[in-house]
DNA sequence: TCTTGACCCTGTAGTTACTACAGAGTGTAG
DNA sequence: CTACACTCTGTAGTAACTACAGGGTCAAGA
């Protein structure tokens, strides 16, 4: 398999394959006489593994460790387990943040009734929070 | 106010203030004789506006447009409204993605019963999806 | 045989929103 | 006078790719 064939199988770009090699996730495959990379089906599996882990939000260095662990069958499962649990907690935190953000944004959007900027509720909401009113958002020193 | 005073008021770093100036969000303030930046309270309001918008997930170019709109009181509110609605949709999409991700990850984590890597359910789950079994994750060409 | 087009290679620069210096100058307290 | 804390500019680093530039290779068609 050539680089682009491997890439297609996993649904990534050829550049990404090269990037993963440089990043130490994919091993340098043998080359043809003309220096083209030559991949085996097993490489496609490894690449799919990487993609699945990435889609679950694991970062590259975590994926690297997972691959190392999976290459090392005798090892204890707890490292991997710990990484997954940490990732879960991180995702749950992000989820909570995003939920809060969504409700704030929804309330922001619901307040807009059209009309002029000067009475825009969205701008007002973003400007409020300090004691100042919207009339002086560092105006008076225009820059253009 | 000096740069770091302004920064403290909005809870950002001094470098971030400079960065926002370079990015065209904060206007270059007047300088002292020795070339130090001299901010007014209104600049703090503008910076807070930026921070609030950023915390709601708006990107810098959107924030720039919002500031431009808010500097231009006569303008119609619909541009801002549109930006906020688009942002809401984006956040809702991310929220949905993250929810799906969380449940996948939760099921992954719940399957781990400890033990050796060779029978790790987490690795298995990441490796599955193609027809291949976990025994051949591009092994056989170790690289170290 | 020559050419065209589609690949492949390496290496570098761009993206976002900052953060972290390096190397220089300034201001003030002891 | 000196130490220390600040300021300035400019550049390089972060994550995970993406997008070239400038070269080489290969197979099919004229």
PDB file of C-alpha atoms (C1' of nucleotides) in Angstrom, chain D residues 4-5 7-9 13 15-17 20 22-23 26-27 29:
ATOM      1  C1'  DC D   4      14.519  45.002  41.621  1.00  0.00           C
ATOM      2  C1'  DA D   5      10.333  45.429  39.376  1.00  0.00           C
ATOM      3  C1'  DT D   7       8.038  48.401  30.547  1.00  0.00           C
ATOM      4  C1'  DC D   8       9.126  47.963  25.575  1.00  0.00           C
ATOM      5  C1'  DT D   9       9.829  45.224  20.929  1.00  0.00           C
ATOM      6  C1'  DG D  13       6.812  28.026  21.101  1.00  0.00           C
ATOM      7  C1'  DA D  15      -1.480  21.182  19.376  1.00  0.00           C
ATOM      8  C1'  DA D  16      -2.650  18.736  15.580  1.00  0.00           C
ATOM      9  C1'  DC D  17      -2.660  19.056  11.700  1.00  0.00           C
ATOM     10  C1'  DC D  20       2.404  24.340  -0.101  1.00  0.00           C
ATOM     11  C1'  DG D  22      10.436  22.177  -5.318  1.00  0.00           C
ATOM     12  C1'  DG D  23      11.882  18.147  -6.561  1.00  0.00           C
ATOM     13  C1'  DC D  26       5.515   6.060 -12.958  1.00  0.00           C
ATOM     14  C1'  DA D  27       2.029   4.497 -16.252  1.00  0.00           C
ATOM     15  C1'  DG D  29      -1.676   7.716 -24.472  1.00  0.00           C
TER      16       DG D  29
END
